[in-house]
Coordinates of C-alpha atoms and ligand atoms in Angstrom, one line a residue:
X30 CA 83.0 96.7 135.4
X31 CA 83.2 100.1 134.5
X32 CA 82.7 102.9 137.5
X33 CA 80.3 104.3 135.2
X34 CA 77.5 101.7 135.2
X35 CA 77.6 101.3 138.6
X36 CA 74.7 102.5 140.6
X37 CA 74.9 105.2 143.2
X38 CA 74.4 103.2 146.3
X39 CA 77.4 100.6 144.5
X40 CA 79.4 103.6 144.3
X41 CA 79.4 104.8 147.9
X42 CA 79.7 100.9 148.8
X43 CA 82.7 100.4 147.1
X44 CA 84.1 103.8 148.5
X45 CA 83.4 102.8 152.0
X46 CA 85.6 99.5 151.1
X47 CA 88.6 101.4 149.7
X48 CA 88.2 103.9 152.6
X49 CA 88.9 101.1 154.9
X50 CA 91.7 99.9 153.1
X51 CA 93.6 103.6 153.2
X52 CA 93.0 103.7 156.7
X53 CA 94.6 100.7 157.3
X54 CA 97.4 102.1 155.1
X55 CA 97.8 104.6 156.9
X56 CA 98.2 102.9 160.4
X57 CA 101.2 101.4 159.0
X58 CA 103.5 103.9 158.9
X59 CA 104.4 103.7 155.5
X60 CA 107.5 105.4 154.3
X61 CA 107.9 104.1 150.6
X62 CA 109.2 106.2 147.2
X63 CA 108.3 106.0 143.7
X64 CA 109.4 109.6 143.0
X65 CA 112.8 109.5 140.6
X66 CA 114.0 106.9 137.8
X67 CA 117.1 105.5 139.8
X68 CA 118.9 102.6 139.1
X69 CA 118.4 100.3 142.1
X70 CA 121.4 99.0 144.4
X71 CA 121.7 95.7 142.5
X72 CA 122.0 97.6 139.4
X73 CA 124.5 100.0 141.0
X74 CA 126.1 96.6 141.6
X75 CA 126.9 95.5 138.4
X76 CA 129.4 97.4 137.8
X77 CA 131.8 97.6 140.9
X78 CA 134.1 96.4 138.6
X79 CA 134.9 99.8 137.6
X80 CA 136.7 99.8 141.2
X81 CA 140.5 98.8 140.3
X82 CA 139.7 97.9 136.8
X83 CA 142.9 100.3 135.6
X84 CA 145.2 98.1 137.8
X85 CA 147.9 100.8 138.2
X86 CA 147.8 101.5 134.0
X87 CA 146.7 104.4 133.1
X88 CA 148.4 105.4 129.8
X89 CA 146.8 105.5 126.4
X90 CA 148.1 103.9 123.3
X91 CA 149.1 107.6 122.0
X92 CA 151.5 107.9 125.2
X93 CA 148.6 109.9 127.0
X94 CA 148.8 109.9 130.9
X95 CA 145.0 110.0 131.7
X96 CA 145.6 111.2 135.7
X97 CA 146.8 114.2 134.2
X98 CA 145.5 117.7 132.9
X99 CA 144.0 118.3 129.5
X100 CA 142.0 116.9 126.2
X101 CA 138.7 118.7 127.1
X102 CA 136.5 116.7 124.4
X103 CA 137.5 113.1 126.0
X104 CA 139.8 110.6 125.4
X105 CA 139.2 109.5 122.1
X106 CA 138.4 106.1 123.1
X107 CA 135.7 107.1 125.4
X108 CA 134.8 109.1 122.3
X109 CA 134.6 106.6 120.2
X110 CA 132.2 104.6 123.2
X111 CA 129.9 107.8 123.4
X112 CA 129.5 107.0 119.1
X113 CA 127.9 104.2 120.3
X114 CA 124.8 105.4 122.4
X115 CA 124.7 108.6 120.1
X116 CA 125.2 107.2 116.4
X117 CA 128.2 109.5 115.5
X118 CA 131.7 109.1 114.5
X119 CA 134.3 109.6 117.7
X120 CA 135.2 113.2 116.4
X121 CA 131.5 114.6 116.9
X122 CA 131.6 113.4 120.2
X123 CA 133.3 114.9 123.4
X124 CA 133.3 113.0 126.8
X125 CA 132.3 114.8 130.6
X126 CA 131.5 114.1 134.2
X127 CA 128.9 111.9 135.1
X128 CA 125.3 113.9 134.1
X129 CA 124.3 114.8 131.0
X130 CA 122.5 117.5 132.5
X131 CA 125.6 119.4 132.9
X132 CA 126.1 119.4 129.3
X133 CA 122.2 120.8 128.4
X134 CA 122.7 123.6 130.9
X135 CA 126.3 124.2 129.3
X136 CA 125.1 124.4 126.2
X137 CA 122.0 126.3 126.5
X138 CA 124.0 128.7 128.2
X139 CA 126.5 129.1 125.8
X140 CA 123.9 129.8 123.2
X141 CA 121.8 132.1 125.0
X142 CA 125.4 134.0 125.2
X143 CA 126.5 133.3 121.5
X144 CA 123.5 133.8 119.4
X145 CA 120.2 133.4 121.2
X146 CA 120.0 136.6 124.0
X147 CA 121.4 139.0 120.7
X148 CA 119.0 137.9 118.4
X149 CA 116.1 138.1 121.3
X150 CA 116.9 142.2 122.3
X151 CA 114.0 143.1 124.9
X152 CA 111.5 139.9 124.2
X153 CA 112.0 136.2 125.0
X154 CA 113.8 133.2 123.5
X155 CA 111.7 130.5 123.6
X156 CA 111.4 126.9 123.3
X157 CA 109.1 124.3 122.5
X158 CA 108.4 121.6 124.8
X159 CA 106.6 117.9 123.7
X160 CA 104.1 117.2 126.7
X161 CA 104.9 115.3 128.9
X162 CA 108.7 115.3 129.2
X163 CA 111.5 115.6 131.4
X164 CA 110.9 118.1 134.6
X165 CA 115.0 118.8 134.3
X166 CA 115.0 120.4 130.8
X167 CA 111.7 122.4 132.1
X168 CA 113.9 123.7 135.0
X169 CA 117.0 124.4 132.8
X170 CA 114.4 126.7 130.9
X171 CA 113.4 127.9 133.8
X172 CA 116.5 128.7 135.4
X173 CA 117.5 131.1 131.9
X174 CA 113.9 132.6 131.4
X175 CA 113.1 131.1 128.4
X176 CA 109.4 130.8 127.6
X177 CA 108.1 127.5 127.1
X178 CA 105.5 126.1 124.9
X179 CA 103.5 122.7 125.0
X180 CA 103.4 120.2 122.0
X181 CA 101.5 117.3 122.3
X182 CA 102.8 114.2 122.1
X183 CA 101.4 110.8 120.5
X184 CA 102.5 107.3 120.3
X185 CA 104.5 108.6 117.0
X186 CA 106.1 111.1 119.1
X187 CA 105.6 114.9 119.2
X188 CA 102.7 116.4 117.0
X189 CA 104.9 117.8 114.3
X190 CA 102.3 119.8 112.3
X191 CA 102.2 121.6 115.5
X192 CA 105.9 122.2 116.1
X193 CA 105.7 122.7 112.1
X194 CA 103.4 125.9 112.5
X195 CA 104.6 127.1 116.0
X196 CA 108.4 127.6 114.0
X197 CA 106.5 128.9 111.0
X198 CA 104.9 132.0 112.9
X199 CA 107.2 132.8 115.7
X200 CA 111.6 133.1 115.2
X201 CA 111.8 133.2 118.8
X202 CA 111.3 129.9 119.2
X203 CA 115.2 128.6 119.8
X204 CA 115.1 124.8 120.5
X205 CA 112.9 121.6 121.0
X206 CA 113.5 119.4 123.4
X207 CA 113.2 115.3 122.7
X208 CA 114.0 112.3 124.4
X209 CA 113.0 110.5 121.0
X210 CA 113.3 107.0 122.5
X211 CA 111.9 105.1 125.8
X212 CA 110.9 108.8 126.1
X213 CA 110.7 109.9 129.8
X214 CA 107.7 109.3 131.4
X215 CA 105.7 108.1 127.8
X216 CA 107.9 105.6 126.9
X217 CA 107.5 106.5 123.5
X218 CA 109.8 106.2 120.6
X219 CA 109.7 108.8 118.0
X220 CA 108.6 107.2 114.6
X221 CA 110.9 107.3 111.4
X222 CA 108.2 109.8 110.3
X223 CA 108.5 112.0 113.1
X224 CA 112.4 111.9 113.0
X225 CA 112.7 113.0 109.6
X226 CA 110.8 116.0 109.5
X227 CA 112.5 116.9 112.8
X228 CA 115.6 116.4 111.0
X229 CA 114.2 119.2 108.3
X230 CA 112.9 121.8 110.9
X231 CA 116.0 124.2 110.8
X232 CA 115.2 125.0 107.2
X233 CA 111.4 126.5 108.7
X234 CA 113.3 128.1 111.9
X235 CA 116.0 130.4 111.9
X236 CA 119.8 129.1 111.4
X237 CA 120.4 129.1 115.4
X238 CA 117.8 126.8 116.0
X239 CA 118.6 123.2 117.6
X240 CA 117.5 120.2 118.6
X241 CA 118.4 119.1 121.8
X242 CA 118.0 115.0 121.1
X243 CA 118.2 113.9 124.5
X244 CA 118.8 110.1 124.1
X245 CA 119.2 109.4 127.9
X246 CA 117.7 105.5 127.2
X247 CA 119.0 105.0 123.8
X248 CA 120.1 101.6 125.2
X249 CA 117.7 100.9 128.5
X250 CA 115.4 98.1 127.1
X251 CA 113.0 96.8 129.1
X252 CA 111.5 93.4 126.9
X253 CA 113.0 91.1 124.4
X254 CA 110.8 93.7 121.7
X255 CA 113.3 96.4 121.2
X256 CA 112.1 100.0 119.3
X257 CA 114.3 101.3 116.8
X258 CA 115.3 104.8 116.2
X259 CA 116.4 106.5 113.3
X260 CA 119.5 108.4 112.9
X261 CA 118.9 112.0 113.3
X262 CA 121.9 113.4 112.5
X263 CA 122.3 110.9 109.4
X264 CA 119.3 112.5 107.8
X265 CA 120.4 116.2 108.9
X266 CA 123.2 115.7 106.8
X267 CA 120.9 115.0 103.8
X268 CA 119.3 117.6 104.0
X269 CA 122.5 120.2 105.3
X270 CA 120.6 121.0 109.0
X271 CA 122.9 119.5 110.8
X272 CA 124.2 122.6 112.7
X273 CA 120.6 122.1 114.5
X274 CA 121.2 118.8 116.1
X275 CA 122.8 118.8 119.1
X276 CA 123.0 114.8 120.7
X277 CA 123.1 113.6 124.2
X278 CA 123.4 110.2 126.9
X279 CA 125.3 109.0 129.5
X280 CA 126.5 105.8 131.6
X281 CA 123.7 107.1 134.7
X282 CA 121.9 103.9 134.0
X283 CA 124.4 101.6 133.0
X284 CA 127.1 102.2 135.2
X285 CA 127.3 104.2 138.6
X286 CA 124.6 107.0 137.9
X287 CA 126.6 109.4 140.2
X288 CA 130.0 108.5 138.8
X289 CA 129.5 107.5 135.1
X290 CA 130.2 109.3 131.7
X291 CA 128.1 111.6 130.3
X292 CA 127.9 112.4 125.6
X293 CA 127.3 115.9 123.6
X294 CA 127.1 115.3 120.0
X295 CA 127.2 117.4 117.3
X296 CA 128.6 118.7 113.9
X297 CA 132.7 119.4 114.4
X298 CA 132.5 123.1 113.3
X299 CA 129.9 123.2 116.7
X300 CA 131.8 121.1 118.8
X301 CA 134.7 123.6 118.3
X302 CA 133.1 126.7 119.5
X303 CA 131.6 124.8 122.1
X304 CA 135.1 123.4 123.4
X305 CA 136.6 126.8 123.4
X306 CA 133.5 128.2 125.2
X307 CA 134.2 125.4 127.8
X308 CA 138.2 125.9 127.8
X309 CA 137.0 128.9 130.3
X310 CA 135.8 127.0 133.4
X311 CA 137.9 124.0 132.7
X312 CA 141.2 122.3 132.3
X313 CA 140.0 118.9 131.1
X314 CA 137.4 116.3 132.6
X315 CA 137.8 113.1 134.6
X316 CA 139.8 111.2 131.6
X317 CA 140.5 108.3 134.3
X318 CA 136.7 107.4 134.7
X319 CA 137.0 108.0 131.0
X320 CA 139.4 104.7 130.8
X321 CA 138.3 103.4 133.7
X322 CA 134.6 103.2 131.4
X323 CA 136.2 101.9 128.1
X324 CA 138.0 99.1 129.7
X325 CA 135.0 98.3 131.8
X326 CA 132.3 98.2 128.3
X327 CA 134.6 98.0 125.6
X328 CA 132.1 98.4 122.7
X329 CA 128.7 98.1 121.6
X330 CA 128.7 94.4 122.4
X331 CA 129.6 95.1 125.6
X332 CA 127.5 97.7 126.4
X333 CA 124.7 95.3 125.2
X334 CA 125.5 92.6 127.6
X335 CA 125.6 94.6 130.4
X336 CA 122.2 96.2 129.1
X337 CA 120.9 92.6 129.6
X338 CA 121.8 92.2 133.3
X339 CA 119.7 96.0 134.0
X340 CA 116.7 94.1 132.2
X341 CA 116.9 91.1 134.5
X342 CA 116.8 93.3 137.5
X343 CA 114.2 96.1 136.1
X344 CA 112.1 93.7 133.7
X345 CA 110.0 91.9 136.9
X346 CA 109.3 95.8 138.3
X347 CA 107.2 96.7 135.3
X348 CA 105.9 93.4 134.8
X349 CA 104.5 94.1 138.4
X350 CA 103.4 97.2 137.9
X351 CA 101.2 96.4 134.7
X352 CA 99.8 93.9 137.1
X353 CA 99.0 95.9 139.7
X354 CA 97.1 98.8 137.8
X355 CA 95.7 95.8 135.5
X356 CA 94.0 94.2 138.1
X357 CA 92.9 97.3 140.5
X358 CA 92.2 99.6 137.1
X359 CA 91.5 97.8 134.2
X360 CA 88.0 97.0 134.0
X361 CA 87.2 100.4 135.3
X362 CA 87.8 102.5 132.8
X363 CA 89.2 105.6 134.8
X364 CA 92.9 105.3 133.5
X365 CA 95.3 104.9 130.6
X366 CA 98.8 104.3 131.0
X367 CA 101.9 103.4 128.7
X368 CA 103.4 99.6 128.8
X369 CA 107.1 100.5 127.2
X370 CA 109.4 98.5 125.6
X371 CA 112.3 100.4 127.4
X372 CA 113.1 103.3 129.8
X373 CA 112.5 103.9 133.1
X374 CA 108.9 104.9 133.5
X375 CA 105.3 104.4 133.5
X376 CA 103.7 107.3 132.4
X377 CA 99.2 106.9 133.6
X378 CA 96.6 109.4 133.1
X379 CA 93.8 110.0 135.6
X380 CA 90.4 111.2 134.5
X381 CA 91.0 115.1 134.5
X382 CA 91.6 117.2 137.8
X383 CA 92.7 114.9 139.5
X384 CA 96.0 113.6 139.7
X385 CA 97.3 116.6 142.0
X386 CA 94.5 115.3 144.9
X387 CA 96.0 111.4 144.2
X388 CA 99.3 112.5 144.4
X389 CA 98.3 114.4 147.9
X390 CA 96.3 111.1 149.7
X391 CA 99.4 109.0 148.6
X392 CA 101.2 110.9 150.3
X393 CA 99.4 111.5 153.5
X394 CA 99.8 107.7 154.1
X395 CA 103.8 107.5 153.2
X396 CA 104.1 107.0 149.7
X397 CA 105.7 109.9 147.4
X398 CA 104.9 110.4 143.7
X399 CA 106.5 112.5 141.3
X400 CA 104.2 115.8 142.1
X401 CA 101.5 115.8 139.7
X402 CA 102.6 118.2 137.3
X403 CA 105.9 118.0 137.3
X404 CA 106.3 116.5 133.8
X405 CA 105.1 119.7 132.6
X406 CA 106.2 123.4 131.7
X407 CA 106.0 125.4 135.0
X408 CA 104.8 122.2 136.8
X409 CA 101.5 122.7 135.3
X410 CA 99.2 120.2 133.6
X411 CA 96.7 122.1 132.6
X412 CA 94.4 118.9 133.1
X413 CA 96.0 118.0 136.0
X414 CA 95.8 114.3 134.9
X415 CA 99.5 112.8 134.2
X416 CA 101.1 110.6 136.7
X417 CA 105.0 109.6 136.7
X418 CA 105.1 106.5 138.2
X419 CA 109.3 104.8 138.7
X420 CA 109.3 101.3 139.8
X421 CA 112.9 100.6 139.2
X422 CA 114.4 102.5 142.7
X423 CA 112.7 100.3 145.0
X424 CA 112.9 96.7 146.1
X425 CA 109.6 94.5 144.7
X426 CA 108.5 93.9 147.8
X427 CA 108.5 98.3 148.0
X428 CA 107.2 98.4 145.2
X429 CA 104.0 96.5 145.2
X430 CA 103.4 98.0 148.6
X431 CA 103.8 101.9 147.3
X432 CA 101.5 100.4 144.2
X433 CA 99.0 99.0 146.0
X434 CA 98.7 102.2 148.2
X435 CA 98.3 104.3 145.0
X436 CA 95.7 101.9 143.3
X437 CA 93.6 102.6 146.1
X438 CA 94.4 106.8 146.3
X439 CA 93.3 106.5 142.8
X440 CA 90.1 105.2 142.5
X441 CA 89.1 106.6 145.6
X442 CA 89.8 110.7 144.1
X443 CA 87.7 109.0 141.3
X444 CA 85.0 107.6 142.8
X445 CA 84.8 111.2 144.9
X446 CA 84.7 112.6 141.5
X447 CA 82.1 110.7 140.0
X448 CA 80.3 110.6 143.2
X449 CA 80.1 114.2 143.4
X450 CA 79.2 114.4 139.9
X451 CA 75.9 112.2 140.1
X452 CA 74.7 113.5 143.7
X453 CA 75.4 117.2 142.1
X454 CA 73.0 116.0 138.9
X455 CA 70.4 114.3 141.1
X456 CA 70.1 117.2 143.6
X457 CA 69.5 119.6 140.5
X458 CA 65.8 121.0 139.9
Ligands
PMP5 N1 117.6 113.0 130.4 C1 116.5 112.3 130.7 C2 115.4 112.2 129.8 C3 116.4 111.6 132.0 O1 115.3 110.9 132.3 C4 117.5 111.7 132.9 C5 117.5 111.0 134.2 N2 116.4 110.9 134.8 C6 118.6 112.5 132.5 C7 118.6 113.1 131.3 C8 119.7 112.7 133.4 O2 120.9 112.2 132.9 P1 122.3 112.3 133.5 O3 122.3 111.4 134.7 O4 123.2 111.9 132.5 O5 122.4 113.8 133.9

């Protein structure tokens, strides 16, 4: 039944319930954490093959001795591997350490230094932000004092009318940054509709403009119903905008996620200047996990399989999740949240000013949340009603625990809320 048409008296009753309940949370000492999307041990596990997997040989078939210096853009095989999760040819592909991270803050770096800072003099680059995303790219921004600025975002993906007109009226704005499938925390894969005219917005913004097409779970399926994604960079080069996509994923969630491979993609004329920007700070990357990778997944068939054995492990910790906030939430009507095909999140909205306070009485009683906020700009929701919830770290057992914890955090702020509300109406003259 919906809170709604309860009465007062069966609001305060079911209060004092859930009350109970939290207090006896809370003498058990919990100490449980749904904060970050990490791969889980057993997932970790699936690859200690990587350990050995060389077997002493670690020459390429162009006579290339991997333990040793050089080849910034990657061994060309691991280039070729990168194609797969990014949808480009080997040669728009180079190959680096285990985060692509490090390449977003590389790169934003070099063209704030190249292009962007020039062209900005005394007033700010800026870039434009679908809501909610990734707390990392928010930082990176952050970090280099570039002003950020909310889109919304759909089931479609973000609002491009929006991002259309934003472009249109201010040639400050630099970049966009998408994880255009199995989106982090939405889940959401950006529509063929939404891709194109991304893949057109360089001729509305200025000629340093780029995409940064974060495609961390390009291959992180969670059901048998996959989404599909269109090609950015194959429709950029229809339409000659390709200089604005720059492409990026990594091994993190298919092999070790603090010793896998990380992709940048992009046009070879970019990948050039980019190189010889990097050619400063380094000699060459880690070419042996480079080989050690290739032998270990081989192709697109075997990065498939190995896809299939994360979904065995991950598929039963969303399944209980859905359950959980079915049953505790679902008749209530006091939150929405995403069911995703792929990924590594749940992403649930609160009724408004209120998921900081749920965040806050989870935590009293051992269970940490992503803070409330953080899948914004500057941490701020300005509703203060998104929730990034990642079952995947913990054991089931964990996991229902910390869900069952949070269940009860949130209709309790809710039912304070409403509460509150309907005493505050009653009390008026
Ligand atoms: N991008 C997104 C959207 C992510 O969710 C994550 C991991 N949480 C990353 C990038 C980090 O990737 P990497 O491990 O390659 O640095």
């Amino acid at each position: 039944m919906k809170l709604s048409e309860l009465s007062l008296s069966a609001l305060h009753e079911l209060y004092d319930t859930l009350s109970h309940k939290y207090e006896q949370f809370r003498a058990q000492m919990l100490n449980l954490d749904l904060t970050r999307g990490k791969p889980a041990s057993e997932q970790l596990d699936l690859s200690n093959e990587l350990d050995g997997i060389l077997g002493g040989f670690y020459l390429l078939q162009d006579g290339t001795d991997v333990r040793n210096y050089g080849g910034i853009p990657g061994i060309p095989e691991a280039r070729a591997l990168g194609g797969v999760f990014l949808g480009l040819p080997a040669n728009e592909v180079m190959v680096g350490g285990n985060s692509s991270l490090t390449w977003m803050y590389q790169y934003i770096e070099f063209m704030l230094r190249q292009s962007w800072q020039q062209q900005a003099g005394t007033s700010k680059v800026k870039f434009l932000c679908p809501v909610p995303g990734y707390d990392r790219h928010f930082t990176i921004c952050e970090h280099f004092g570039i002003e950020m600025i909310n889109v919304d975002t759909s089931e479609q993906g973000p609002d491009m009318g929006q991002v259309e007109s934003l472009l249109e009226s201010d040639p400050m704005i630099k970049g966009i940054w998408c994880v255009p499938k199995y989106s982090n925390p939405t889940g959401v894969t950006y529509s063929d509709e939404v891709v194109r005219r991304m893949a057109t917005l360089a001729n509305k913004a200025g000629p340093d403009f780029k995409i940064m097409w974060d495609n961390a779970y390009a291959v992180h399926h969670i059901n048998d119903e996959h989404d599909t994604l269109a090609n950015l960079m194959d429709i950029a080069r229809e339409n000659s905008t390709q200089d604005s996509i720059v492409m990026l994923a990594s091994t993190s969630k298919v092999t070790f996620a603090g010793a896998g491979i990380s992709f940048i993609g992009m046009a070879q004329n970019n990948l050039a200047s980019f190189e010889a920007f990097l050619s400063v700070s380094q000699i060459g990357p880690d070419k042996v996990n480079q080989l050690r990778h290739v032998r270990f997944l081989v192709d697109s068939e075997g990065v498939r399989k190995q896809m299939e054995k994360h979904k065995a492990i991950i598929r039963p910790k969303f399944q209980l999740t859905e359950q959980i906030l079915s049953q505790h939430l679902g008749d209530k009507d006091i939150a929405t949240w995403t069911r995703p095909n792929g990924g590594y999140f749940v992403s649930l909205d609160t009724q408004p000013g209120i998921a900081g306070k749920v965040v806050e009485m989870a935590a009293a009683v051992g269970v940490k949340l992503t803070p409330a906020g953080a899948t914004f700009p500057y941490g701020n929701d300005p509703a203060d009603r998104n929730i990034r919830i990642a079952p995947t770290y913990p054991p089931v057992s964990q996991l229902r625990q910390a869900l069952e914890v949070f269940v009860v955090c949130l209709q309790l702020t809710t039912l304070h809320k409403i509460i509150g509300n309907l005493e505050d109406t009653e009390t008026k003259p």
